[in-house]
CSV table of C-alpha atoms in Angstrom, one decimal:
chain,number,residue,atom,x,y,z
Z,1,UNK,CA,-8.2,10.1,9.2
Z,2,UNK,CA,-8.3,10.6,5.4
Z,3,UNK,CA,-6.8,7.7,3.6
Z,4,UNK,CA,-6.2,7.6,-0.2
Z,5,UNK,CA,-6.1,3.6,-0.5
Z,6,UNK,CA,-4.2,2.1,-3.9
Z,7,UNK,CA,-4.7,-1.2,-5.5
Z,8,UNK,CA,-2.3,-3.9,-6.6
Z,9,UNK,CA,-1.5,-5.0,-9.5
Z,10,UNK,CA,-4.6,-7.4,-9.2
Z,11,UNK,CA,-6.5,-4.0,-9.8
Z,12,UNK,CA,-9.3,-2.7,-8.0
Z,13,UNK,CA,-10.8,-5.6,-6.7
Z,14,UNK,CA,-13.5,-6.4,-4.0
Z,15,UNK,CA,-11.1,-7.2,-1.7
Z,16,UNK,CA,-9.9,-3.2,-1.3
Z,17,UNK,CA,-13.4,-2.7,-1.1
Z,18,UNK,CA,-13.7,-4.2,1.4
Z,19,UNK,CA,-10.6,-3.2,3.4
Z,20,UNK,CA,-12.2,0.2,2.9
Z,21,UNK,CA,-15.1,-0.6,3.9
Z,22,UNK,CA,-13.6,-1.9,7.1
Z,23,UNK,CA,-11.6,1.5,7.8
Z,24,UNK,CA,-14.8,3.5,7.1
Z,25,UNK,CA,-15.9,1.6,9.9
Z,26,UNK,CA,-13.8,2.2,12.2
Z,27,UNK,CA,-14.3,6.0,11.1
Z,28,UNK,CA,-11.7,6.6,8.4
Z,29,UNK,CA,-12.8,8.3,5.0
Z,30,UNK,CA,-11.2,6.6,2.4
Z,31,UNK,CA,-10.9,7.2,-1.0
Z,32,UNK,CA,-9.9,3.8,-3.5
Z,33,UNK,CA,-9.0,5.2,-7.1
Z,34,UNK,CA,-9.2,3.0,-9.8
Z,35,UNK,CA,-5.8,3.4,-11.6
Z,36,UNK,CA,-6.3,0.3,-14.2
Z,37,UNK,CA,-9.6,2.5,-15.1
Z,38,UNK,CA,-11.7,-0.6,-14.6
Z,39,UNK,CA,-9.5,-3.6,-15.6
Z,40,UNK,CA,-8.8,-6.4,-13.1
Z,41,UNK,CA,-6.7,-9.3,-13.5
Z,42,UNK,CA,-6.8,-13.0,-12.1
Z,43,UNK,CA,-3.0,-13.6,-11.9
Z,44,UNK,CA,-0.2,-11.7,-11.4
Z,45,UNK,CA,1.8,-11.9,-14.6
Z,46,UNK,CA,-1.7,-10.5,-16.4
Z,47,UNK,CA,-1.3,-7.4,-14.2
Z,48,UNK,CA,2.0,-6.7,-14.5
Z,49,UNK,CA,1.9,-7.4,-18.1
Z,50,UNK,CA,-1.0,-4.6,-17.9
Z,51,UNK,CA,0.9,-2.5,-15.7
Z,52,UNK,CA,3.9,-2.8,-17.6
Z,53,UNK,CA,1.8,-1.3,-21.1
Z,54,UNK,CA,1.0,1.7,-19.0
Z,55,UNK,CA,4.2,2.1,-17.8
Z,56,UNK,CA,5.5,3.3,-14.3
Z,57,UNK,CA,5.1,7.2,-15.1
Z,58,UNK,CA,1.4,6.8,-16.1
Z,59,UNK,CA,0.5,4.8,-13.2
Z,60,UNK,CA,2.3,7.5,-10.9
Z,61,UNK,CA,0.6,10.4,-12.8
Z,62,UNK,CA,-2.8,8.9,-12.3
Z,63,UNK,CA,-2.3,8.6,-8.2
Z,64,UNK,CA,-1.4,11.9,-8.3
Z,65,UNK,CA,-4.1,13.4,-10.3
Z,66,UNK,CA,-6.4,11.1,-7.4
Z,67,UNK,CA,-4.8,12.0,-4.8
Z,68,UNK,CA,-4.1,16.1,-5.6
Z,69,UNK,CA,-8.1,17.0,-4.4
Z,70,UNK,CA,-7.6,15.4,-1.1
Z,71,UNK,CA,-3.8,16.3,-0.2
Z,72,UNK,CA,-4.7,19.9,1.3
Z,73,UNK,CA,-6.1,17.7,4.2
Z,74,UNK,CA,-3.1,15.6,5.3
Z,75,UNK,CA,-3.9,12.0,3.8
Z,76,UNK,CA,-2.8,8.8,5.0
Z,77,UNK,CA,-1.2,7.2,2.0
Z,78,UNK,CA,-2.1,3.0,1.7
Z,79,UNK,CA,-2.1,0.5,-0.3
Z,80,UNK,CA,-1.5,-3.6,-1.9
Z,81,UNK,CA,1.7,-4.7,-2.9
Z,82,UNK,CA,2.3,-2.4,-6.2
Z,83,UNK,CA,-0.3,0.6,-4.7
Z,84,UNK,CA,2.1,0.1,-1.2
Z,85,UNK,CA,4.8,1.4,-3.6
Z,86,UNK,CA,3.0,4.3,-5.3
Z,87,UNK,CA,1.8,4.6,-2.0
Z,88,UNK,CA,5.0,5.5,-0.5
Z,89,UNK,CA,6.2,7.0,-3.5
Z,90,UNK,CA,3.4,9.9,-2.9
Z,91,UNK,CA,4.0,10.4,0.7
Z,92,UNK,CA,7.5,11.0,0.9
Z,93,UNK,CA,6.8,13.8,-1.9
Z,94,UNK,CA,3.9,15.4,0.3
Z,95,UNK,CA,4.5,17.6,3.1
Z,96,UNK,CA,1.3,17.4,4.0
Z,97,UNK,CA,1.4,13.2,4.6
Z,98,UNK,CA,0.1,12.1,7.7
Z,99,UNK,CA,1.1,8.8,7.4
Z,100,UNK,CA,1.8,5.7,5.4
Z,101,UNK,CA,0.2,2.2,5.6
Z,102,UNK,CA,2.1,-0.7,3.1
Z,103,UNK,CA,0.3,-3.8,2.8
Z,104,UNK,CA,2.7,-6.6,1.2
Z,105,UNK,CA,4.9,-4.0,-0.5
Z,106,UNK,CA,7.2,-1.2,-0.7
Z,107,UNK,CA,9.3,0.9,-3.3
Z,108,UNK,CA,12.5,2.4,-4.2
Z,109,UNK,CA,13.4,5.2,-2.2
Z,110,UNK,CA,14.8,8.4,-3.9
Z,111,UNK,CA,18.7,9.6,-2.4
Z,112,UNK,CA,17.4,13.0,-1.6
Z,113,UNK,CA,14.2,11.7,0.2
Z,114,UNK,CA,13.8,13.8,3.0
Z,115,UNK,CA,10.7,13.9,5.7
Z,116,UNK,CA,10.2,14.6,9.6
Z,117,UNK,CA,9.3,11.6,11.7
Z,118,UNK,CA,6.5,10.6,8.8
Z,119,UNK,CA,4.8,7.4,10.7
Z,120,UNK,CA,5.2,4.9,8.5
Z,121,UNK,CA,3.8,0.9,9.3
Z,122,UNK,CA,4.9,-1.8,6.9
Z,123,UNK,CA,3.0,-5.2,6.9
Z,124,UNK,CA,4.5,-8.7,4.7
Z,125,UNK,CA,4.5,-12.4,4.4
Z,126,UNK,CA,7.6,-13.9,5.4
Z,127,UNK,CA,9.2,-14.9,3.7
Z,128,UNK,CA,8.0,-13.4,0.1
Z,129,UNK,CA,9.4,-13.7,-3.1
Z,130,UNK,CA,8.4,-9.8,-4.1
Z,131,UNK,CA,9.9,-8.1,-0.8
Z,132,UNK,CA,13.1,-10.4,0.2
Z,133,UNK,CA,14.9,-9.9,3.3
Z,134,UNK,CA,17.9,-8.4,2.0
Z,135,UNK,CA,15.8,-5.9,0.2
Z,136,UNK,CA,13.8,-5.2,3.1
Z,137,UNK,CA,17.2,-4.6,5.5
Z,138,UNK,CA,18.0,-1.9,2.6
Z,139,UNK,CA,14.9,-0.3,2.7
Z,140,UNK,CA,14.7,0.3,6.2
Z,141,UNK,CA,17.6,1.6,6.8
Z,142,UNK,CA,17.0,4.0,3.7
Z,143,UNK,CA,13.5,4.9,4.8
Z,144,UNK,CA,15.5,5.8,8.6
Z,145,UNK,CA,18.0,8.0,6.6
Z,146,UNK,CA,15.0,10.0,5.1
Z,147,UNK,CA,13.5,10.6,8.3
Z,148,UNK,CA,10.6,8.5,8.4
Z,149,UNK,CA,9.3,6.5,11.9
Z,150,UNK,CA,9.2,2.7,10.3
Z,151,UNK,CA,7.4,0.1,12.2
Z,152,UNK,CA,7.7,-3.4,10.3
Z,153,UNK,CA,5.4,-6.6,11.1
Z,154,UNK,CA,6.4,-10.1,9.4
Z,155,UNK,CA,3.6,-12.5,8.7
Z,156,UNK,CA,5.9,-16.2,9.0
Z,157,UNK,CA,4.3,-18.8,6.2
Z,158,UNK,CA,1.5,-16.2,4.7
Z,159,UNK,CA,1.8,-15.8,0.7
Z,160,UNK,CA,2.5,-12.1,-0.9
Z,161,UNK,CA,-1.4,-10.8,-0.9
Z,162,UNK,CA,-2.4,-12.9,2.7
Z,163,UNK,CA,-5.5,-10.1,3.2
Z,164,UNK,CA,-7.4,-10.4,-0.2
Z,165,UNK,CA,-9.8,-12.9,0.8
Z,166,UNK,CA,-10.2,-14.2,-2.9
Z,167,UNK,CA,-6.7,-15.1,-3.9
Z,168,UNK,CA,-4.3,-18.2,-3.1
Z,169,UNK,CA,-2.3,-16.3,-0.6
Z,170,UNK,CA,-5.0,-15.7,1.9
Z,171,UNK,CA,-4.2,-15.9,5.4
Z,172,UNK,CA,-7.3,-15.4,7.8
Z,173,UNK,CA,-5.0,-15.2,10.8
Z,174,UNK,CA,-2.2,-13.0,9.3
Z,175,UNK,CA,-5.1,-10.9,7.6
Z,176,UNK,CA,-7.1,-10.4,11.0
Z,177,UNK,CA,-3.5,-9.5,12.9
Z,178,UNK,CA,-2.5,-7.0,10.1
Z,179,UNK,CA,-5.8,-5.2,10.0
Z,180,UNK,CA,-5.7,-5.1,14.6
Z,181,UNK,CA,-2.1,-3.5,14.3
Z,182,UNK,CA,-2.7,-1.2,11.2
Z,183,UNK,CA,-6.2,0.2,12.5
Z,184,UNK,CA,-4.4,1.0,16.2
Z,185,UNK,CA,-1.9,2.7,13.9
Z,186,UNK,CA,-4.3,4.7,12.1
Z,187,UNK,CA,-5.8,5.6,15.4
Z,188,UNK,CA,-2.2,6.8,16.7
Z,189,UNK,CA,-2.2,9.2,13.9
C-alpha cells in the first residue's frame, strides 16, 4: 500500500519516523512530508501557535503539493491528530484514495462530501479533550452520509497523542493495540 503519512502539530518528529518505519516493515511505502519545513515543537500551544501563523490554507496547500506525485497510485491517506485532519481532508477530495488511517484526530467534513464505500479506521483516547464525544457522534454520522466505511476504536484513559513514544500522553498498551488493528486494516486494503 502507498501511504502519504502527515504530522501533528508536534511537527515531524521521531515518533512518525518511526511509525513509518514500522509500516515499511510490514511492507507499506510511506512517504512523511515535512509541512512545518523543519520546525518541531515541544508543547502543543507552540505548534498551534506555529500552525496558526501559517494558516489552515497553507498547511492544506503544502499536503497537496506532497501528496499530488503520489495520488495517480491510490494512496492511503494517514496521519497524528492535526495531519489525521488534513489527512481526511485530502482523501475525501481524491478519487483515487484507497483508504484513510486517523490517529488521535479527525476534521470537519464538507456538506457536499461525497465518496464510495472509502475505508476509513479512526483510532483516539477516551475520553480526549481535542475529539469529544459529542463531536465524534457528529462526525460519524457525517462521514456515513458521505459514503465512507468508518470503523472507530476508543482507547479508555490514554492521553490525545498515546503512540508518540516521547510525549506525556504515551500509552504502550493503547499504542501497541492501535498499530495490531490499523496494520490488519492496511492489509484489508
Amino acid at each position: 500500500m502507498n501511504i502519504m503519512l502527515f504530522h501533528s502539530t508536534y511537527g515531524l518528529r521521531p515518533a512518525v519516523r518511526q511509525a513509518a518505519d514500522r509500516l515499511r516493515a510490514a511492507g507499506h511505502e510511506v512517504w512523511t512530508p515535512d509541512l512545518f519545513e523543519g520546525r518541531t515543537f515541544e508543547t502543543v500551544e507552540e505548534g498551534m501557535e506555529f500552525n496558526d501563523r501559517i494558516g489552515k490554507d497553507e498547511l492544506l496547500k503544502r499536503a497537496v503539493l506532497a501528496a499530488a506525485p503520489y495520488s495517480e497510485r491510490g494512496l492511503v491517506y494517514a496521519g497524528f491528530s492535526l495531519g489525521a485532519s488534513i489527512a481526511q481532508t485530502l482523501a475525501l477530495g481524491d478519487e483515487k484514495a484507497r483508504g484513510v488511517l486517523l490517529l488521535h484526530g479527525t476534521s470537519d467534513i464538507a456538506a457536499n462530501a461525497s465518496v464510495d464505500e472509502l475505508p476509513v479506521q479512526l483510532h483516539v483516547a477516551e475520553p480526549d479533550p481535542f475529539e469529544t464525544d459529542d463531536w465524534l457522534s457528529a462526525w460519524y454520522l457525517q462521514m456515513g452520509r458521505a459514503g465512507a466505511d468508518v470503523e472507530v476504536y476508543r482507547y479508555a484513559g490514554a492521553g490525545h497523542l498515546y503512540t508518540d513514544p516521547d510525549l506525556p500522553d504515551y500509552d504502550e498498551e493503547a499504542a501497541e493495540a492501535t498499530w495490531r488493528v490499523a496494520l490488519g486494516f492496511l492489509d484489508s486494503l
